[in-house]
Amino acid sequence: VVIPLMGLGLAVYFYSAPDNFSEEMLRGKRVIVTGASSGIGEQMAYHLARMGAHVLLMARTEAKLQKVVERCLELGAASARFVSGSMENTAFAEEVVKEAENTWGGLDMLILNHIGYSYFNYFDGDVEHVRKLLETNFLSYVAMTVTALPMLKESEGSIVVVSSVAGKAGGPFIAPYSATKFALEGFFSSLRHEFIIDNVNVSITLCILGFIDTDSAMRVVSHAIRAAPSPKEECALEIIRSGALRQRELHYPPSIVTGMLLLRGLAPDLLDTLIRSNVIKSTRLEA
Ligand code: NDP
């Protein structure tokens, strides 16, 4: 069942994805990337730099951001700077966007990518952890969008929201994380409707990612997941490409994610069984 569905997924994905992307599309564009000190966000910063964009990078760890900024300048960024702080605080989320306004006087692309730490284990009943994670992974995305919207309307720009297959179908051991990713889909797909009704020419791209080989994902879940991870460098490029092309959704890796989503509509119980069989059962770890 899985192999033909993956084939069908791939066919549907490529049939529906016109590919007239050019790296020139990003030259001189003003782009915020959140969660840019490591992982996929760091790789997006490097791609954007090579393409000649202006980048404003955000995360908590100043020393790492400083290094990423230096590398971006070496790679040819039109300009590169960072703001450090925690997205647990929505006032900080607004501050990051204000920094773009003060520096550039406008914004073309807002890439929302950061996530706070969560455990990979049975749900432990900690409601406060869920609340905090919602603030970091969801509410800060909303706050940044609200603050950036006047600039994005003016530039007819783009919002790129990095989500996960866990924001489309639940899996074991990730209840708080999965909840924050489902929230993103609900909020941003509703907003997309309103933009269309109101003739607001700001695109919203939701990126549905499978397992990617970032250091943090490898550390937290690689021991417990049977699937092979996909490369973060390629994933980062696909996110930028889908945002520039103003696509509604990115599925990466395409065959696995599109296949999963097709199966979710056709046979959700079978999909759940496959998801559980992909997770190694002895995962009753102590945090
Ligand atoms: P990483 O853990 O590598 O990067 C997370 C980034 O967020 C870092 O730059 C981190 O920097 C920053 N961050 C963490 N906490 C905060 C905070 N409180 N405030 C501000 N920034 C913070 O993650 P990935 O690159 O693996 O994931 C990137 C995106 O891709 C996420 O949205 C994730 O859900 C999604 N994704 C990833 C998958 C994977 O397998 N890797 C699978 C599916 C989706 P610092 O610690 O310096 O603050």
mmCIF file of C-alpha atoms and ligand atoms in Angstrom:
data_model
loop_
_atom_site.group_PDB
_atom_site.id
_atom_site.type_symbol
_atom_site.label_atom_id
_atom_site.label_comp_id
_atom_site.label_asym_id
_atom_site.label_seq_id
_atom_site.Cartn_x
_atom_site.Cartn_y
_atom_site.Cartn_z
ATOM 1 C CA VAL A 1 0.000 0.000 0.000
ATOM 2 C CA VAL A 2 2.751 2.427 1.005
ATOM 3 C CA ILE A 3 4.978 2.190 -2.078
ATOM 4 C CA PRO A 4 2.189 2.854 -4.663
ATOM 5 C CA LEU A 5 0.883 5.675 -2.461
ATOM 6 C CA MET A 6 4.323 7.237 -2.301
ATOM 7 C CA GLY A 7 4.486 6.996 -6.120
ATOM 8 C CA LEU A 8 1.036 8.575 -6.395
ATOM 9 C CA GLY A 9 2.081 11.222 -3.867
ATOM 10 C CA LEU A 10 5.126 12.076 -5.932
ATOM 11 C CA ALA A 11 3.064 12.252 -9.149
ATOM 12 C CA VAL A 12 0.420 14.506 -7.544
ATOM 13 C CA TYR A 13 3.098 16.718 -6.017
ATOM 14 C CA PHE A 14 5.034 17.301 -9.203
ATOM 15 C CA TYR A 15 1.891 17.654 -11.325
ATOM 16 C CA SER A 16 0.649 20.422 -9.031
ATOM 17 C CA ALA A 17 3.950 22.253 -8.541
ATOM 18 C CA PRO A 18 4.910 24.547 -11.445
ATOM 19 C CA ASP A 19 8.618 25.189 -11.135
ATOM 20 C CA ASN A 20 9.685 28.533 -12.535
ATOM 21 C CA PHE A 21 11.904 29.364 -9.580
ATOM 22 C CA SER A 22 14.982 31.468 -10.089
ATOM 23 C CA GLU A 23 17.442 32.444 -7.369
ATOM 24 C CA GLU A 24 17.245 35.992 -8.772
ATOM 25 C CA MET A 25 13.784 36.192 -7.203
ATOM 26 C CA LEU A 26 15.473 36.640 -3.811
ATOM 27 C CA ARG A 27 18.145 39.154 -4.827
ATOM 28 C CA GLY A 28 17.791 42.315 -2.752
ATOM 29 C CA LYS A 29 14.729 40.965 -0.908
ATOM 30 C CA ARG A 30 14.393 41.745 2.801
ATOM 31 C CA VAL A 31 13.864 38.492 4.689
ATOM 32 C CA ILE A 32 13.428 37.627 8.380
ATOM 33 C CA VAL A 33 14.371 34.047 9.325
ATOM 34 C CA THR A 34 13.512 32.894 12.854
ATOM 35 C CA GLY A 35 15.334 30.021 14.530
ATOM 36 C CA ALA A 36 18.361 30.772 12.346
ATOM 37 C CA SER A 37 21.177 29.828 14.730
ATOM 38 C CA SER A 38 21.065 26.127 13.789
ATOM 39 C CA GLY A 39 19.324 23.456 11.745
ATOM 40 C CA ILE A 40 17.044 24.301 8.833
ATOM 41 C CA GLY A 41 16.905 28.015 9.743
ATOM 42 C CA GLU A 42 20.696 28.314 9.575
ATOM 43 C CA GLN A 43 20.714 26.600 6.165
ATOM 44 C CA MET A 44 17.969 28.935 4.914
ATOM 45 C CA ALA A 45 20.117 31.905 5.972
ATOM 46 C CA TYR A 46 23.039 30.567 3.889
ATOM 47 C CA HIS A 47 20.888 29.968 0.792
ATOM 48 C CA LEU A 48 19.349 33.442 1.068
ATOM 49 C CA ALA A 49 22.811 34.959 1.504
ATOM 50 C CA ARG A 50 24.085 33.222 -1.652
ATOM 51 C CA MET A 51 21.041 34.561 -3.497
ATOM 52 C CA GLY A 52 21.929 38.136 -2.457
ATOM 53 C CA ALA A 53 19.064 38.790 -0.014
ATOM 54 C CA HIS A 54 19.108 41.050 3.059
ATOM 55 C CA VAL A 55 18.669 38.798 6.093
ATOM 56 C CA LEU A 56 17.617 39.480 9.665
ATOM 57 C CA LEU A 57 18.189 36.365 11.777
ATOM 58 C CA MET A 58 16.678 35.521 15.144
ATOM 59 C CA ALA A 59 17.274 32.912 17.887
ATOM 60 C CA ARG A 60 18.349 32.972 21.536
ATOM 61 C CA THR A 61 22.079 32.182 21.269
ATOM 62 C CA GLU A 62 23.977 35.290 20.316
ATOM 63 C CA ALA A 63 27.343 33.591 19.768
ATOM 64 C CA LYS A 64 25.876 31.180 17.211
ATOM 65 C CA LEU A 65 23.942 33.935 15.441
ATOM 66 C CA GLN A 66 27.101 36.018 15.200
ATOM 67 C CA LYS A 67 28.849 33.151 13.374
ATOM 68 C CA VAL A 68 25.897 32.610 11.024
ATOM 69 C CA VAL A 69 25.833 36.331 10.196
ATOM 70 C CA GLU A 70 29.578 36.300 9.420
ATOM 71 C CA ARG A 71 29.132 33.313 7.104
ATOM 72 C CA CYS A 72 26.161 34.993 5.393
ATOM 73 C CA LEU A 73 28.290 38.052 4.640
ATOM 74 C CA GLU A 74 31.043 35.819 3.197
ATOM 75 C CA LEU A 75 28.452 34.084 1.011
ATOM 76 C CA GLY A 76 27.270 37.360 -0.510
ATOM 77 C CA ALA A 77 24.268 38.540 1.522
ATOM 78 C CA ALA A 78 23.212 42.090 0.615
ATOM 79 C CA SER A 79 23.263 42.639 4.371
ATOM 80 C CA ALA A 80 23.055 40.400 7.440
ATOM 81 C CA ARG A 81 22.242 41.148 11.057
ATOM 82 C CA PHE A 82 20.673 39.386 14.008
ATOM 83 C CA VAL A 83 18.455 39.946 17.030
ATOM 84 C CA SER A 84 18.735 37.554 19.965
ATOM 85 C CA GLY A 85 16.037 36.744 22.486
ATOM 86 C CA SER A 86 13.347 34.238 23.347
ATOM 87 C CA MET A 87 10.090 33.813 21.487
ATOM 88 C CA GLU A 88 8.410 32.705 24.715
ATOM 89 C CA ASN A 89 7.714 36.408 24.977
ATOM 90 C CA THR A 90 5.384 37.858 22.317
ATOM 91 C CA ALA A 91 6.700 41.385 22.984
ATOM 92 C CA PHE A 92 10.086 40.147 21.736
ATOM 93 C CA ALA A 93 8.413 38.714 18.618
ATOM 94 C CA GLU A 94 7.095 42.188 17.817
ATOM 95 C CA GLU A 95 10.519 43.717 18.547
ATOM 96 C CA VAL A 96 12.160 41.530 15.886
ATOM 97 C CA VAL A 97 9.770 42.788 13.224
ATOM 98 C CA LYS A 98 10.258 46.404 14.388
ATOM 99 C CA GLU A 99 13.995 45.897 13.911
ATOM 100 C CA ALA A 100 13.330 45.032 10.253
ATOM 101 C CA GLU A 101 11.151 48.120 9.886
ATOM 102 C CA ASN A 102 13.771 50.393 11.449
ATOM 103 C CA THR A 103 16.607 48.891 9.395
ATOM 104 C CA TRP A 104 15.012 48.360 6.000
ATOM 105 C CA GLY A 105 11.806 50.374 6.119
ATOM 106 C CA GLY A 106 9.950 47.330 4.776
ATOM 107 C CA LEU A 107 9.859 43.545 4.513
ATOM 108 C CA ASP A 108 9.392 41.079 1.646
ATOM 109 C CA MET A 109 9.398 37.667 3.321
ATOM 110 C CA LEU A 110 8.763 36.480 6.871
ATOM 111 C CA ILE A 111 10.028 32.932 7.472
ATOM 112 C CA LEU A 112 8.669 31.549 10.758
ATOM 113 C CA ASN A 113 10.737 28.514 11.674
ATOM 114 C CA HIS A 114 11.823 28.491 15.359
ATOM 115 C CA ILE A 115 10.550 25.965 17.914
ATOM 116 C CA GLY A 116 11.037 25.657 21.636
ATOM 117 C CA TYR A 117 12.304 22.445 23.248
ATOM 118 C CA SER A 118 9.843 19.635 23.884
ATOM 119 C CA TYR A 119 10.401 16.052 24.979
ATOM 120 C CA PHE A 120 9.896 12.885 22.902
ATOM 121 C CA ASN A 121 8.018 10.635 25.294
ATOM 122 C CA TYR A 122 4.589 9.711 26.700
ATOM 123 C CA PHE A 123 2.571 12.864 27.507
ATOM 124 C CA ASP A 124 3.481 13.634 31.118
ATOM 125 C CA GLY A 125 0.406 15.697 31.977
ATOM 126 C CA ASP A 126 2.354 18.949 32.277
ATOM 127 C CA VAL A 127 -0.168 21.547 31.120
ATOM 128 C CA GLU A 128 2.253 24.417 31.784
ATOM 129 C CA HIS A 129 4.719 22.931 29.284
ATOM 130 C CA VAL A 130 1.966 22.825 26.640
ATOM 131 C CA ARG A 131 1.087 26.472 27.363
ATOM 132 C CA LYS A 132 4.740 27.576 27.075
ATOM 133 C CA LEU A 133 5.250 25.613 23.883
ATOM 134 C CA LEU A 134 2.124 27.158 22.371
ATOM 135 C CA GLU A 135 3.530 30.577 23.193
ATOM 136 C CA THR A 136 6.866 29.838 21.534
ATOM 137 C CA ASN A 137 5.750 27.699 18.585
ATOM 138 C CA PHE A 138 2.407 29.337 17.830
ATOM 139 C CA LEU A 139 1.585 32.655 19.530
ATOM 140 C CA SER A 140 4.895 34.258 18.597
ATOM 141 C CA TYR A 141 4.180 33.310 14.943
ATOM 142 C CA VAL A 142 0.844 35.116 15.228
ATOM 143 C CA ALA A 143 2.432 38.164 16.903
ATOM 144 C CA MET A 144 5.150 38.457 14.262
ATOM 145 C CA THR A 145 2.589 38.120 11.476
ATOM 146 C CA VAL A 146 0.385 40.856 12.957
ATOM 147 C CA THR A 147 3.321 43.250 13.311
ATOM 148 C CA ALA A 148 4.742 42.436 9.865
ATOM 149 C CA LEU A 149 1.471 42.594 7.953
ATOM 150 C CA PRO A 150 1.457 46.328 7.068
ATOM 151 C CA MET A 151 4.953 45.966 5.554
ATOM 152 C CA LEU A 152 4.061 42.715 3.780
ATOM 153 C CA LYS A 153 0.907 44.267 2.319
ATOM 154 C CA GLU A 154 2.943 47.121 0.951
ATOM 155 C CA SER A 155 5.555 44.837 -0.645
ATOM 156 C CA GLU A 156 2.977 42.178 -1.648
ATOM 157 C CA GLY A 157 5.260 39.832 0.198
ATOM 158 C CA SER A 158 5.155 36.337 1.644
ATOM 159 C CA ILE A 159 4.718 34.528 4.930
ATOM 160 C CA VAL A 160 6.385 31.123 5.156
ATOM 161 C CA VAL A 161 5.353 28.928 8.081
ATOM 162 C CA VAL A 162 7.502 25.887 8.858
ATOM 163 C CA SER A 163 5.329 23.061 10.118
ATOM 164 C CA SER A 164 5.523 19.289 10.183
ATOM 165 C CA VAL A 165 3.691 16.079 9.314
ATOM 166 C CA ALA A 166 2.949 16.198 13.058
ATOM 167 C CA GLY A 167 0.755 19.225 12.267
ATOM 168 C CA LYS A 168 -1.356 17.118 9.888
ATOM 169 C CA ALA A 169 -1.505 13.731 11.623
ATOM 170 C CA GLY A 170 -0.821 12.979 15.277
ATOM 171 C CA GLY A 171 1.951 10.565 16.246
ATOM 172 C CA PRO A 172 2.948 9.033 19.584
ATOM 173 C CA PHE A 173 5.265 10.821 22.060
ATOM 174 C CA ILE A 174 4.903 14.322 20.604
ATOM 175 C CA ALA A 175 1.521 15.531 21.907
ATOM 176 C CA PRO A 176 2.573 19.092 22.943
ATOM 177 C CA TYR A 177 4.648 19.655 19.767
ATOM 178 C CA SER A 178 1.931 18.236 17.522
ATOM 179 C CA ALA A 179 -0.687 20.518 19.126
ATOM 180 C CA THR A 180 1.382 23.622 18.336
ATOM 181 C CA LYS A 181 1.811 22.562 14.706
ATOM 182 C CA PHE A 182 -1.929 21.821 14.240
ATOM 183 C CA ALA A 183 -2.617 25.309 15.633
ATOM 184 C CA LEU A 184 -0.458 26.838 12.904
ATOM 185 C CA GLU A 185 -2.455 25.126 10.171
ATOM 186 C CA GLY A 186 -5.783 26.300 11.654
ATOM 187 C CA PHE A 187 -4.680 29.888 12.059
ATOM 188 C CA PHE A 188 -2.795 30.393 8.818
ATOM 189 C CA SER A 189 -5.288 28.606 6.561
ATOM 190 C CA SER A 190 -8.061 30.752 7.984
ATOM 191 C CA LEU A 191 -5.950 33.869 7.433
ATOM 192 C CA ARG A 192 -5.275 32.817 3.826
ATOM 193 C CA HIS A 193 -9.030 32.808 3.146
ATOM 194 C CA GLU A 194 -9.375 36.291 4.623
ATOM 195 C CA PHE A 195 -6.510 37.623 2.497
ATOM 196 C CA ILE A 196 -8.201 36.285 -0.629
ATOM 197 C CA ILE A 197 -11.638 37.676 0.329
ATOM 198 C CA ASP A 198 -10.045 41.039 1.153
ATOM 199 C CA ASN A 199 -7.734 41.163 -1.926
ATOM 200 C CA VAL A 200 -4.627 41.189 0.258
ATOM 201 C CA ASN A 201 -1.778 40.051 -1.962
ATOM 202 C CA VAL A 202 0.347 38.395 0.734
ATOM 203 C CA SER A 203 1.033 34.699 0.173
ATOM 204 C CA ILE A 204 1.023 32.117 2.953
ATOM 205 C CA THR A 205 3.072 28.950 2.450
ATOM 206 C CA LEU A 206 2.752 26.154 4.975
ATOM 207 C CA CYS A 207 5.754 23.792 4.915
ATOM 208 C CA ILE A 208 4.934 20.219 5.880
ATOM 209 C CA LEU A 209 8.205 18.522 6.692
ATOM 210 C CA GLY A 210 9.063 14.907 7.417
ATOM 211 C CA PHE A 211 12.166 13.807 9.335
ATOM 212 C CA ILE A 212 15.144 16.120 8.581
ATOM 213 C CA ASP A 213 18.756 15.489 9.656
ATOM 214 C CA THR A 214 19.272 18.557 11.883
ATOM 215 C CA ASP A 215 21.438 18.036 14.969
ATOM 216 C CA SER A 216 18.501 18.546 17.328
ATOM 217 C CA ALA A 217 16.172 16.141 15.505
ATOM 218 C CA MET A 218 18.929 13.530 15.288
ATOM 219 C CA ARG A 219 19.579 13.901 19.017
ATOM 220 C CA VAL A 220 15.940 13.779 20.125
ATOM 221 C CA VAL A 221 14.309 11.259 17.775
ATOM 222 C CA SER A 222 16.814 9.406 15.584
ATOM 223 C CA HIS A 223 17.098 6.548 18.119
ATOM 224 C CA ALA A 224 13.346 6.041 17.998
ATOM 225 C CA ILE A 225 12.364 6.519 14.353
ATOM 226 C CA ARG A 226 12.880 3.910 11.638
ATOM 227 C CA ALA A 227 12.666 6.331 8.676
ATOM 228 C CA ALA A 228 15.847 7.781 7.194
ATOM 229 C CA PRO A 229 16.185 11.553 7.577
ATOM 230 C CA SER A 230 16.312 13.946 4.609
ATOM 231 C CA PRO A 231 19.083 16.547 4.225
ATOM 232 C CA LYS A 232 18.585 19.923 5.907
ATOM 233 C CA GLU A 233 20.382 21.841 3.127
ATOM 234 C CA GLU A 234 17.951 20.626 0.438
ATOM 235 C CA CYS A 235 14.990 21.067 2.782
ATOM 236 C CA ALA A 236 15.994 24.696 3.423
ATOM 237 C CA LEU A 237 16.231 25.401 -0.301
ATOM 238 C CA GLU A 238 12.814 23.861 -0.945
ATOM 239 C CA ILE A 239 11.277 26.070 1.746
ATOM 240 C CA ILE A 240 12.696 29.227 0.153
ATOM 241 C CA ARG A 241 11.646 28.065 -3.305
ATOM 242 C CA SER A 242 8.066 27.339 -2.245
ATOM 243 C CA GLY A 243 7.823 30.715 -0.498
ATOM 244 C CA ALA A 244 9.175 32.583 -3.534
ATOM 245 C CA LEU A 245 6.732 30.723 -5.794
ATOM 246 C CA ARG A 246 3.914 31.640 -3.371
ATOM 247 C CA GLN A 247 2.833 27.994 -3.117
ATOM 248 C CA ARG A 248 0.096 27.091 -0.680
ATOM 249 C CA GLU A 249 1.976 24.101 0.756
ATOM 250 C CA LEU A 250 5.374 22.508 0.545
ATOM 251 C CA HIS A 251 5.633 18.771 1.134
ATOM 252 C CA TYR A 252 9.202 17.706 1.892
ATOM 253 C CA PRO A 253 10.322 15.033 1.243
ATOM 254 C CA PRO A 254 7.531 15.138 -1.348
ATOM 255 C CA SER A 255 6.818 11.447 -1.915
ATOM 256 C CA ILE A 256 6.574 10.530 1.767
ATOM 257 C CA VAL A 257 4.584 13.559 2.914
ATOM 258 C CA THR A 258 2.149 13.691 -0.016
ATOM 259 C CA GLY A 259 1.678 9.906 0.226
ATOM 260 C CA MET A 260 0.928 10.217 3.949
ATOM 261 C CA LEU A 261 -1.604 12.965 3.384
ATOM 262 C CA LEU A 262 -3.374 10.986 0.676
ATOM 263 C CA LEU A 263 -3.542 7.996 2.985
ATOM 264 C CA ARG A 264 -4.912 10.182 5.790
ATOM 265 C CA GLY A 265 -7.951 10.953 3.612
ATOM 266 C CA LEU A 266 -8.404 7.413 2.293
ATOM 267 C CA ALA A 267 -7.546 5.163 5.254
ATOM 268 C CA PRO A 268 -6.750 7.090 8.456
ATOM 269 C CA ASP A 269 -6.566 3.976 10.659
ATOM 270 C CA LEU A 270 -4.032 2.429 8.301
ATOM 271 C CA LEU A 271 -2.008 5.644 8.391
ATOM 272 C CA ASP A 272 -2.059 5.599 12.206
ATOM 273 C CA THR A 273 -0.842 1.985 12.185
ATOM 274 C CA LEU A 274 1.999 2.910 9.837
ATOM 275 C CA ILE A 275 2.945 5.917 11.984
ATOM 276 C CA ARG A 276 3.093 3.715 15.110
ATOM 277 C CA SER A 277 5.110 1.052 13.310
ATOM 278 C CA ASN A 278 7.671 3.709 12.328
ATOM 279 C CA VAL A 279 8.351 4.461 15.997
ATOM 280 C CA ILE A 280 10.445 2.034 18.012
ATOM 281 C CA LYS A 281 8.315 0.941 20.969
ATOM 282 C CA SER A 282 10.925 0.879 23.698
ATOM 283 C CA THR A 283 10.758 4.650 23.849
ATOM 284 C CA ARG A 284 9.616 4.874 27.449
ATOM 285 C CA LEU A 285 12.571 7.099 28.289
ATOM 286 C CA GLU A 286 12.905 9.374 31.246
ATOM 287 C CA ALA A 287 12.897 12.821 29.524
HETATM 288 P P1 NDP B 1 16.600 23.277 15.492
HETATM 289 O O1 NDP B 1 16.401 22.802 16.894
HETATM 290 O O2 NDP B 1 17.843 22.913 14.784
HETATM 291 O O3 NDP B 1 16.478 24.851 15.467
HETATM 292 C C1 NDP B 1 15.562 25.514 16.256
HETATM 293 C C2 NDP B 1 15.906 26.989 16.224
HETATM 294 O O4 NDP B 1 14.991 27.685 17.084
HETATM 295 C C3 NDP B 1 17.306 27.280 16.711
HETATM 296 O O5 NDP B 1 17.864 28.340 15.976
HETATM 297 C C4 NDP B 1 17.080 27.695 18.160
HETATM 298 O O6 NDP B 1 18.142 28.530 18.545
HETATM 299 C C5 NDP B 1 15.752 28.441 18.036
HETATM 300 N N1 NDP B 1 15.011 28.498 19.285
HETATM 301 C C6 NDP B 1 14.822 27.516 20.210
HETATM 302 N N2 NDP B 1 14.085 27.962 21.238
HETATM 303 C C7 NDP B 1 13.812 29.264 20.968
HETATM 304 C C8 NDP B 1 13.109 30.279 21.664
HETATM 305 N N3 NDP B 1 12.537 30.049 22.839
HETATM 306 N N4 NDP B 1 13.043 31.511 21.109
HETATM 307 C C9 NDP B 1 13.629 31.761 19.918
HETATM 308 N N5 NDP B 1 14.298 30.838 19.203
HETATM 309 C C10 NDP B 1 14.397 29.611 19.731
HETATM 310 O O7 NDP B 1 15.275 22.821 14.703
HETATM 311 P P2 NDP B 1 15.112 22.257 13.213
HETATM 312 O O8 NDP B 1 15.988 23.033 12.303
HETATM 313 O O9 NDP B 1 15.192 20.796 13.252
HETATM 314 O O10 NDP B 1 13.581 22.640 12.944
HETATM 315 C C11 NDP B 1 13.233 23.839 12.268
HETATM 316 C C12 NDP B 1 11.757 23.788 11.943
HETATM 317 O O11 NDP B 1 11.462 22.628 11.157
HETATM 318 C C13 NDP B 1 10.842 23.709 13.170
HETATM 319 O O12 NDP B 1 9.698 24.513 12.976
HETATM 320 C C14 NDP B 1 10.455 22.239 13.214
HETATM 321 O O13 NDP B 1 9.217 22.019 13.852
HETATM 322 C C15 NDP B 1 10.391 21.927 11.730
HETATM 323 N N6 NDP B 1 10.514 20.491 11.482
HETATM 324 C C16 NDP B 1 11.717 19.875 11.693
HETATM 325 C C17 NDP B 1 11.822 18.513 11.507
HETATM 326 C C18 NDP B 1 13.111 17.772 11.699
HETATM 327 O O14 NDP B 1 13.086 16.531 11.617
HETATM 328 N N7 NDP B 1 14.227 18.458 11.925
HETATM 329 C C19 NDP B 1 10.648 17.705 11.120
HETATM 330 C C20 NDP B 1 9.449 18.467 10.923
HETATM 331 C C21 NDP B 1 9.397 19.819 11.108
HETATM 332 P P3 NDP B 1 18.545 28.897 20.057
HETATM 333 O O15 NDP B 1 18.627 27.609 20.812
HETATM 334 O O16 NDP B 1 19.824 29.618 19.871
HETATM 335 O O17 NDP B 1 17.450 29.801 20.534
#
